[in-house]
Tab-separated table of C-alpha atoms and ligand atoms in Angstrom:
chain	number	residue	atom	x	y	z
A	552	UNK	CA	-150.698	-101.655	-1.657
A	553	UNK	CA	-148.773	-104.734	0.106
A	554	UNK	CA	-145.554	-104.110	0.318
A	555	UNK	CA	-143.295	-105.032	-1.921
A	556	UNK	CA	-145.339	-104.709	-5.287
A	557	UNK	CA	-142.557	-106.415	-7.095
A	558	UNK	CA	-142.031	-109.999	-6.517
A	559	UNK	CA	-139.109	-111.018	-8.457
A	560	UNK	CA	-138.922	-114.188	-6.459
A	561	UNK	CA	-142.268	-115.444	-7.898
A	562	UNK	CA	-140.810	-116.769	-10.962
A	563	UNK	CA	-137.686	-118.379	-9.378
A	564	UNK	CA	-139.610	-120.667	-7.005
A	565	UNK	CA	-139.639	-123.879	-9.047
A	566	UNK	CA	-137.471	-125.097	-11.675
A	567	UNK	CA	-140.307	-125.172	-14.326
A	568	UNK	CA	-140.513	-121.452	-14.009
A	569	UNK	CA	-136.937	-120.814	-13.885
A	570	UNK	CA	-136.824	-123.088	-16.860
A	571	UNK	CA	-139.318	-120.777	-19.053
A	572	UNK	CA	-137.754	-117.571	-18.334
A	573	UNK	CA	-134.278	-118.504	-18.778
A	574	UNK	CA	-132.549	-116.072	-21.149
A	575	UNK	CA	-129.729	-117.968	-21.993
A	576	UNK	CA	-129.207	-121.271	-23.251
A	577	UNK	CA	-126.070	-123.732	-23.366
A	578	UNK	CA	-126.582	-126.446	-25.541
A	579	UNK	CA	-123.787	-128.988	-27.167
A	580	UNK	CA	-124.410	-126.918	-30.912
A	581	UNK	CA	-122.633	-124.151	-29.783
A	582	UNK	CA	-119.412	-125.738	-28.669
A	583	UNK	CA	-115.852	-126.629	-30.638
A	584	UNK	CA	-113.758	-129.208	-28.862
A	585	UNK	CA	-109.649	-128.052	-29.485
A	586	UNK	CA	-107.499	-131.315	-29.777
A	587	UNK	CA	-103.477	-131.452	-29.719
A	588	UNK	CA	-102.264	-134.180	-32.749
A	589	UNK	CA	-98.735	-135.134	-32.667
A	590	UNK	CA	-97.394	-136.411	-35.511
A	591	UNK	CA	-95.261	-139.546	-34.131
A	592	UNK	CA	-95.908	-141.214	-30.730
A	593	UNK	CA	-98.598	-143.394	-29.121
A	594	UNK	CA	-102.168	-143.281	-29.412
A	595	UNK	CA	-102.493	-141.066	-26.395
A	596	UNK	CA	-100.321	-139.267	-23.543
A	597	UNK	CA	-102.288	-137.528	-21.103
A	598	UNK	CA	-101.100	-133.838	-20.976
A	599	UNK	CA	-100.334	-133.080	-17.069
A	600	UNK	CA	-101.083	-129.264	-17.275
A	601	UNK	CA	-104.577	-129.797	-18.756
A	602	UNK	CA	-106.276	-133.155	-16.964
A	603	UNK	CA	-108.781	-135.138	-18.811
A	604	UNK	CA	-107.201	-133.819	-21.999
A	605	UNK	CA	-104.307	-136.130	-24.156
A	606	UNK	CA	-101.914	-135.269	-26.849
A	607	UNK	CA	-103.389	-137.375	-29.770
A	608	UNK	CA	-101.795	-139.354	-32.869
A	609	UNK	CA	-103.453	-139.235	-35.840
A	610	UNK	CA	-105.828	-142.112	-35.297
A	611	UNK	CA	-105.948	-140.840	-31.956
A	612	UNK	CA	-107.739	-137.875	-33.293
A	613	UNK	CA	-109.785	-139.644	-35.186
A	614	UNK	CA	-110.716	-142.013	-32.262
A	615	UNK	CA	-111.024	-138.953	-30.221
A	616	UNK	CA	-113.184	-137.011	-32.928
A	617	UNK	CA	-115.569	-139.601	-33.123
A	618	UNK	CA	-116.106	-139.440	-29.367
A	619	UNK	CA	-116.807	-136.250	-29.441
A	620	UNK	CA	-119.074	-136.740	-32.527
A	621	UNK	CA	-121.074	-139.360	-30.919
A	622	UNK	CA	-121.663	-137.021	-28.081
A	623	UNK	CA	-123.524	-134.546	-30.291
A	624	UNK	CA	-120.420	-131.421	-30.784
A	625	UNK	CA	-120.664	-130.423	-33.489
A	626	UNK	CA	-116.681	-129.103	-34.409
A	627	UNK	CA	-113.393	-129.924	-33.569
A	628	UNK	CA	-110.345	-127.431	-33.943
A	629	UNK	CA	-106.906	-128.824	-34.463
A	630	UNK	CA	-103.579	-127.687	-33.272
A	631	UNK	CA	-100.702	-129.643	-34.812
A	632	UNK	CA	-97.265	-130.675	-32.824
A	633	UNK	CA	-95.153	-131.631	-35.849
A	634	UNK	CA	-92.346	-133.799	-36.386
A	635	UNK	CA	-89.745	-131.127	-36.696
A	636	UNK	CA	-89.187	-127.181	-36.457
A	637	UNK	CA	-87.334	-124.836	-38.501
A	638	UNK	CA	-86.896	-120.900	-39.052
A	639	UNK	CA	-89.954	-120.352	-41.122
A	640	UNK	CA	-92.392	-123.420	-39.748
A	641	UNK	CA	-92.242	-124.669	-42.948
A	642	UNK	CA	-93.941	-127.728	-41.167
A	643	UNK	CA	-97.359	-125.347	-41.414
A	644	UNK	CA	-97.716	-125.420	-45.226
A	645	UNK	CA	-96.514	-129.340	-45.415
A	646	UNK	CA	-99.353	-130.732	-47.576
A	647	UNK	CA	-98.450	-133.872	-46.378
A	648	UNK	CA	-98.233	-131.944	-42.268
A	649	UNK	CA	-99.680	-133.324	-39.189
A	650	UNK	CA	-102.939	-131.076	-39.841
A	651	UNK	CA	-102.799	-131.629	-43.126
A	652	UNK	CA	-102.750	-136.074	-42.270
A	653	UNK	CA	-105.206	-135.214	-39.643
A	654	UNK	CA	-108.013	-133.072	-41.416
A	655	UNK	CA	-108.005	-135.834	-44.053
A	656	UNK	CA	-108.330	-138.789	-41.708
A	657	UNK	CA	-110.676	-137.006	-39.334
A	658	UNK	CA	-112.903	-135.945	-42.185
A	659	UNK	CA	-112.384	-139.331	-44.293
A	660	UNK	CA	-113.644	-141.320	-40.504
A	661	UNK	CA	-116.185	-138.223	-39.909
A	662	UNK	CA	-117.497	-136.590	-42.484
A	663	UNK	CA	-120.364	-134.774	-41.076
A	664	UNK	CA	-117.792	-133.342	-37.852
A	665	UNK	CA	-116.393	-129.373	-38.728
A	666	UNK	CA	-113.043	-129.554	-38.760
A	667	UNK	CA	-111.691	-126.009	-38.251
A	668	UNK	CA	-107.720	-125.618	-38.643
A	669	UNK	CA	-105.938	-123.274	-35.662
A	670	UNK	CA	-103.773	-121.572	-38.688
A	671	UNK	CA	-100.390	-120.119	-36.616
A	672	UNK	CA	-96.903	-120.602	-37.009
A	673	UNK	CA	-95.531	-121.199	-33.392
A	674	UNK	CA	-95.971	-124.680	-32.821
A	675	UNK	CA	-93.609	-124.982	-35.777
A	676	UNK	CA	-91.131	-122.324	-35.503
A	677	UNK	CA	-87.809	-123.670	-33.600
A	678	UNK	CA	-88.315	-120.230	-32.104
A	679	UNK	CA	-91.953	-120.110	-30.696
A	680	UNK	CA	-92.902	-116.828	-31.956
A	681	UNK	CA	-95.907	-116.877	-34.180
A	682	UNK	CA	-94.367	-115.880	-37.637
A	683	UNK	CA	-90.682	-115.261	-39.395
A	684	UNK	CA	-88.148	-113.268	-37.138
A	685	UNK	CA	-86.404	-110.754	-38.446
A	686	UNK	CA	-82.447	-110.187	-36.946
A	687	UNK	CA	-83.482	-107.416	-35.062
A	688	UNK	CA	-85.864	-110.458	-33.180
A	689	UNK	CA	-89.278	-108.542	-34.392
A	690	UNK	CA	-91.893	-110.367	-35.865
A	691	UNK	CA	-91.804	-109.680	-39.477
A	692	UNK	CA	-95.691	-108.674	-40.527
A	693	UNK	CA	-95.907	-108.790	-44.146
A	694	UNK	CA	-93.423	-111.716	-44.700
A	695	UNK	CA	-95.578	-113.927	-42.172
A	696	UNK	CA	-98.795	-113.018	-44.029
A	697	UNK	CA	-97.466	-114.594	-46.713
A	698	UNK	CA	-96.557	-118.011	-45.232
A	699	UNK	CA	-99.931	-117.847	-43.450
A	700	UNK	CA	-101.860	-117.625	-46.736
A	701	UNK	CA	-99.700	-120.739	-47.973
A	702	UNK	CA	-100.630	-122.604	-44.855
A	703	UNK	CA	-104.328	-121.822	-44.710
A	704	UNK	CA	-104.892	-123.123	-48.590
A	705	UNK	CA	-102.651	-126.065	-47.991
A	706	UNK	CA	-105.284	-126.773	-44.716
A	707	UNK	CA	-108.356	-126.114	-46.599
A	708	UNK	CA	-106.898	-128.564	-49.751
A	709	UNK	CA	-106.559	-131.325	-47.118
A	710	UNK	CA	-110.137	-130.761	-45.884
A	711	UNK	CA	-110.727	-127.971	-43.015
A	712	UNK	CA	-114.144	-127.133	-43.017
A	713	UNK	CA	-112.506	-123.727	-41.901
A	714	UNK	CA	-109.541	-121.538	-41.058
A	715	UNK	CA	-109.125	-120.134	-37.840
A	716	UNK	CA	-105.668	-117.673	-37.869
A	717	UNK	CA	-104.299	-117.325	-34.622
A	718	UNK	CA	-101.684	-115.003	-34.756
A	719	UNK	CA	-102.385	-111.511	-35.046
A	720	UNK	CA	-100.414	-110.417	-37.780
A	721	UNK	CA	-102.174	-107.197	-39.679
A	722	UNK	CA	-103.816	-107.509	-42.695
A	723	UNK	CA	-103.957	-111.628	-42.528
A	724	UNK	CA	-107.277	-111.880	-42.585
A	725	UNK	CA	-107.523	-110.129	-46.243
A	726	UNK	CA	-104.622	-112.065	-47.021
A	727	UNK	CA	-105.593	-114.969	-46.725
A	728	UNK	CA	-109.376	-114.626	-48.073
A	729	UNK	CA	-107.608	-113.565	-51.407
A	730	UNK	CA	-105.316	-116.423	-51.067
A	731	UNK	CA	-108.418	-118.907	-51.052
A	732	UNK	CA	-110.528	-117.349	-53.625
A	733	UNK	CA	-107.572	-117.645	-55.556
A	734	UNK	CA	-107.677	-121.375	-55.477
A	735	UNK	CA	-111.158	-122.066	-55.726
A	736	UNK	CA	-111.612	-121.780	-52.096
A	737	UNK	CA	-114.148	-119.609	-51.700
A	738	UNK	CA	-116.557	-121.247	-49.358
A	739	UNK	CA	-114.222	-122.408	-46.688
A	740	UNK	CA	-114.709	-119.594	-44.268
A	741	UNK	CA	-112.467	-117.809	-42.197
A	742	UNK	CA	-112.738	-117.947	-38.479
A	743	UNK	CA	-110.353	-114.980	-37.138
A	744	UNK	CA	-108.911	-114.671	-33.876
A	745	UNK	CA	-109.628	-110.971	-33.438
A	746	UNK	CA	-109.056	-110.142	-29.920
A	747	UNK	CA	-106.357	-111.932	-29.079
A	748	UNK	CA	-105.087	-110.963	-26.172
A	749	UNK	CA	-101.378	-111.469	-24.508
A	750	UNK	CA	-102.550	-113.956	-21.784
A	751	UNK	CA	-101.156	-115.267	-18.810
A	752	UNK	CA	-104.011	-118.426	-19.160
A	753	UNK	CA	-102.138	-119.196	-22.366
A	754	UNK	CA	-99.766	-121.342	-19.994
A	755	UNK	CA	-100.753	-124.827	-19.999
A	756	UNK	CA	-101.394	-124.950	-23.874
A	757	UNK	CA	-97.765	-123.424	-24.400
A	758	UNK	CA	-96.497	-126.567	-22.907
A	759	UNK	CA	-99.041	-128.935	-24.460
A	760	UNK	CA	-98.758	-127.099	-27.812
A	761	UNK	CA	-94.956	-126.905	-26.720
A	762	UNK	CA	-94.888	-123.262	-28.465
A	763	UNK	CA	-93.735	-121.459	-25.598
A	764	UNK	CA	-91.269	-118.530	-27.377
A	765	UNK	CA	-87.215	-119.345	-26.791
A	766	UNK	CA	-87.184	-115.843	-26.509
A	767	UNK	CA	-89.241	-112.249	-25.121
A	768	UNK	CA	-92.361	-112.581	-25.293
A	769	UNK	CA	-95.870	-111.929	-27.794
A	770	UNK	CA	-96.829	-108.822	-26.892
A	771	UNK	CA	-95.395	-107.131	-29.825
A	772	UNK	CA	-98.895	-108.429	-31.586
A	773	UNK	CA	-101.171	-109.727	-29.500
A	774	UNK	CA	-103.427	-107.776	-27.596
A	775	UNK	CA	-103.023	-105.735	-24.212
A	776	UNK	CA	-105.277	-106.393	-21.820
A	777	UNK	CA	-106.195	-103.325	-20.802
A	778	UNK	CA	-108.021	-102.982	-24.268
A	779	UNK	CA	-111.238	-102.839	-25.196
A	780	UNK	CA	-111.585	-99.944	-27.876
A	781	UNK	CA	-108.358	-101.501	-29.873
A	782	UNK	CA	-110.369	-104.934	-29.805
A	783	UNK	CA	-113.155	-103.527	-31.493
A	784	UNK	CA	-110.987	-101.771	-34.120
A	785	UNK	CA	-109.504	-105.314	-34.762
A	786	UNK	CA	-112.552	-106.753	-35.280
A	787	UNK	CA	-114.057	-104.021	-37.685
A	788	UNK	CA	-111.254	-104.505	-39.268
A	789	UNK	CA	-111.304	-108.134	-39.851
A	790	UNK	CA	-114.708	-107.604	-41.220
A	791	UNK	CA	-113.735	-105.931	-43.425
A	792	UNK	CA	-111.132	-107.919	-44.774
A	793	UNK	CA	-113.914	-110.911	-44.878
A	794	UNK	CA	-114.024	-112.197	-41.595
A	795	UNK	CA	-116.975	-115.095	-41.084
A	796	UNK	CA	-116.885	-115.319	-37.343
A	797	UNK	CA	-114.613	-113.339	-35.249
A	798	UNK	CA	-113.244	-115.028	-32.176
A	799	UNK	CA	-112.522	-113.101	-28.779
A	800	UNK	CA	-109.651	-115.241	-26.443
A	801	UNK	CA	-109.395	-115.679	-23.533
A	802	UNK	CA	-113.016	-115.567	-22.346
A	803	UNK	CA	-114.055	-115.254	-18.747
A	804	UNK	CA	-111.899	-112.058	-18.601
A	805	UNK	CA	-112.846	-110.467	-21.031
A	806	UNK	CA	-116.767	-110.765	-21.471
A	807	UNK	CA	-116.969	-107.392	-21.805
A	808	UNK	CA	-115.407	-107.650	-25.008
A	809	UNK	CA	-117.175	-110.276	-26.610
A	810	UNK	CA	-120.740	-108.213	-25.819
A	811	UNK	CA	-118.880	-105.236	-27.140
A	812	UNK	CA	-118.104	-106.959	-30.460
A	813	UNK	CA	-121.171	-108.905	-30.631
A	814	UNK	CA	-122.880	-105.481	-30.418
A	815	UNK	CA	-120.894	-103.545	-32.577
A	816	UNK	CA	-120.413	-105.939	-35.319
A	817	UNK	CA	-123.204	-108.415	-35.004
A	818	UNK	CA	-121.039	-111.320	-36.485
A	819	UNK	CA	-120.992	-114.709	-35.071
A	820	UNK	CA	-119.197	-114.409	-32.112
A	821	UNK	CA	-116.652	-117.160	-31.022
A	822	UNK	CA	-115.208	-117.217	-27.350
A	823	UNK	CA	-112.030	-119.623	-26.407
A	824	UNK	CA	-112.594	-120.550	-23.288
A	825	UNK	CA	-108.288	-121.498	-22.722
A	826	UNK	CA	-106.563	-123.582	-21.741
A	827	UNK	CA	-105.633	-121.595	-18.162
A	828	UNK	CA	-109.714	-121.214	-17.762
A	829	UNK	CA	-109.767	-124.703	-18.231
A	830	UNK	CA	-106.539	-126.253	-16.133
A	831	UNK	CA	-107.836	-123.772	-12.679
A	832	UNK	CA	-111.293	-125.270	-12.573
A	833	UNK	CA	-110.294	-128.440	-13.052
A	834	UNK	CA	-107.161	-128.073	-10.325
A	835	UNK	CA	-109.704	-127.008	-7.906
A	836	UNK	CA	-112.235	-129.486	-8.680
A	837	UNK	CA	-109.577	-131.386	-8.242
A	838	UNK	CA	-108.513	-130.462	-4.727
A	839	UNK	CA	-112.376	-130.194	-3.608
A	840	UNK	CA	-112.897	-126.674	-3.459
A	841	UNK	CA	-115.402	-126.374	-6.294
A	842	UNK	CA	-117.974	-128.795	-7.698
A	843	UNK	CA	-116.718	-128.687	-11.091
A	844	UNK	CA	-120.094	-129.358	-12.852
A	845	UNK	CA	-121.876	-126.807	-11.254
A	846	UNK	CA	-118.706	-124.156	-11.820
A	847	UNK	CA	-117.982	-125.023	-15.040
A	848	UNK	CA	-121.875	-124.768	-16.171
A	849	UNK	CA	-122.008	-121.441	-14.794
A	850	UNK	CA	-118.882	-120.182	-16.408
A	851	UNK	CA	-119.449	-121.185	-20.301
A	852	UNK	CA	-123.606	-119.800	-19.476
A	853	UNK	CA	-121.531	-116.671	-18.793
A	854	UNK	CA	-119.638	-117.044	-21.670
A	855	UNK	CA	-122.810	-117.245	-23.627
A	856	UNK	CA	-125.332	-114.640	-21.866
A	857	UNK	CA	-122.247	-112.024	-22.562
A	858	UNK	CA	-122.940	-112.804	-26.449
A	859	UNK	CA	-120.568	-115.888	-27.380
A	860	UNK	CA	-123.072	-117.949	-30.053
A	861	UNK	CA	-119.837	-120.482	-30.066
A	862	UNK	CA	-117.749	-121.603	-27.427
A	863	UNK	CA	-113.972	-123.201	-27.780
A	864	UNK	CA	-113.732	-125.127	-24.819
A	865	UNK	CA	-111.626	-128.344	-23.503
A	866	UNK	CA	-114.767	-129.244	-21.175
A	867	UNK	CA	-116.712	-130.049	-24.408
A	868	UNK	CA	-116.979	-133.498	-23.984
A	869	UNK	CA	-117.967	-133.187	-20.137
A	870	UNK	CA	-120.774	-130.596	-20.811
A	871	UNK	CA	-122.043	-132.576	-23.773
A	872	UNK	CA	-122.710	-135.450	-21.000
A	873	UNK	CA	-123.658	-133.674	-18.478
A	874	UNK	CA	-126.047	-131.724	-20.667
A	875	UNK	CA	-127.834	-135.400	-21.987
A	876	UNK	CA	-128.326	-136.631	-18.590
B	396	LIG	C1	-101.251	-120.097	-31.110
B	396	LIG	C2	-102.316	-120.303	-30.099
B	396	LIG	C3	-102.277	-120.172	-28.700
B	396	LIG	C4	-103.506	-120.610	-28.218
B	396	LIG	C5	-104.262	-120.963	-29.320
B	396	LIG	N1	-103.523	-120.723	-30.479
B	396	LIG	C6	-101.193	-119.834	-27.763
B	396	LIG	C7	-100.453	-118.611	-27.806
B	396	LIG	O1	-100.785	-117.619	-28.448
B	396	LIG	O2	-99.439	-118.651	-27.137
B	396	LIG	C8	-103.905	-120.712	-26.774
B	396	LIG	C9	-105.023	-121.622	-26.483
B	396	LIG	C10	-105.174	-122.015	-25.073
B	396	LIG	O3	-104.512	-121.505	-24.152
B	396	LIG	O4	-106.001	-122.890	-24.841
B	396	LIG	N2	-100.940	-118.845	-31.476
């Protein structure tokens, strides 16, 4: 027998082949574009930390929503800067909020463009942290729930197509799926943050989100990053509580844990791609030392072929043209 009897190379020799064998596909349905609204200021300021990407006013978003709406994404996820900060975020539940103004316009301009709601209390606490601090400076659990649940029916009132809660608090999920039902909002689903990890790649979005905590840190609830099995139990958890789709973030490091909770839960899967994953490819594009279509490409493929079916990223917009030309 001529040696070797397996040719793997046989089907990689032209681009047809490689095109009918490929396992994994990236396509502009899967992704969710994340935008920063502000509620006073211009139109648009770029945000230095995060090229290419601007804080937004309200018609800002919804000139920037229709961009991306014309270029075939199919969601948007909103993260609002408000006008002021207290103790509590009371700025969160504010029917009349910057998500709150937002969702409405955006959905009023856009009707057929998902508009999913980041649902966290940090960009409105004057303290950062991601719920109400007690005086010992812990987060307090049950007493954030709470506020949460007020928050995510005050979003899906003005519109959100769905909830995503982003910060970690236990039993949230539950919460705030009884909170809905409760006011006839059963069918907005609820998109949960599940493994969220404490992340250095956080960074840039801390300062274009300006939720960057006055004081310690979040690793008192989100995740360590030398977890994998406590991931999982968050996620089985959140299931049962009534998660829809269970998010994983960040994403490049930490595939493993999106195919482990793909696996073991078979939900949707949802991987942020953050802002840090973002801002390094494009500040080495940047300098020259990688081409940043073929890089960034390969990266949300990964993202995929590790068992994302929906990918949060900031290069929405470029992949959606670079995938239609
Ligand atoms: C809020 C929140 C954060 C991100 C999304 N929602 C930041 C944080 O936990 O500090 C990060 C997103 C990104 O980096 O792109 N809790």
């Amino acid at each position: 027998m001529a040696f070797p009897a397996t040719r793997l190379r046989r089907l990689r020799s032209t681009g047809v082949l490689r095109g009918l064998v490929r396992e994994t596909e990236l396509s502009v349905s899967h992704l969710v574009y994340p935008m920063f609204v502000v509620a006073s200021g211009p139109k648009r300021t770029p945000i230095a930390e995060m090229p290419g990407i601007d804080h937004v006013s309200i018609d800002g978003a919804v000139e920037e929503a229709g961009i991306a709406h014309a270029l075939g994404i199919p969601a948007v996820l909103l993260f609002g800067l408000p006008a002021s900060k207290d103790e509590e975020g009371s700025g969160a539940w504010d029917d009349e909020g910057v998500i709150q103004l937002a969702t409405r316009a955006i959905k009023a301009a856009h009707p057929d463009l998902l508009v999913i709601t980041d649902l966290c209390l940090c960009e409105y606490t004057s303290h950062g942290h991601c719920g109400v601090l007690r005086p010992d400076g812990v987060v307090d659990n049950d007493q954030t729930v709470e506020l949460l649940a007020r928050t995510a029916v005050s979003q899906a009132e003005a519109g959100a197509d769905a909830v995503a809660p982003s910060d970690m608090m236990d039993g949230r999920v539950g919460a705030l799926r009884a909170a809905l039902d409760d006011h006839g909002l059963s069918e907005t689903p609820l998109i949960a943050y599940s493994a969220k990890y404490a992340s250095a790649f956080y960074g840039p979005f801390r300062v274009a989100a300006d939720s960057a905590p006055q004081s310690g840190d979040r690793k008192g609830y989100q995740m360590d990053p030398a977890n994998a099995l406590e991931a999982i139990r968050e996620a089985k958890l959140d299931v049962e509580e009534g998660a829809d789709i269970l998010i994983v973030k960040p994403a490049l490091p930490y595939l493993d844990v999106i195919r482990r909770i793909k696996d073991e839960t078979g939900l949707p899967v949802a991987a942020y791609n953050v802002s840090g994953e973002y801002s390094m490819l494009k500040a080495a594009a940047e300098r020259g030392f990688l081409d940043e279509r073929a890089a960034v490409l390969e990266a949300l493929t990964g993202i995929r072929r590790a068992g994302a079916d929906i990918i949060i990223t900031y290069h929405a917009k470029d992949v959606a043209t670079w995938l239609s030309q």
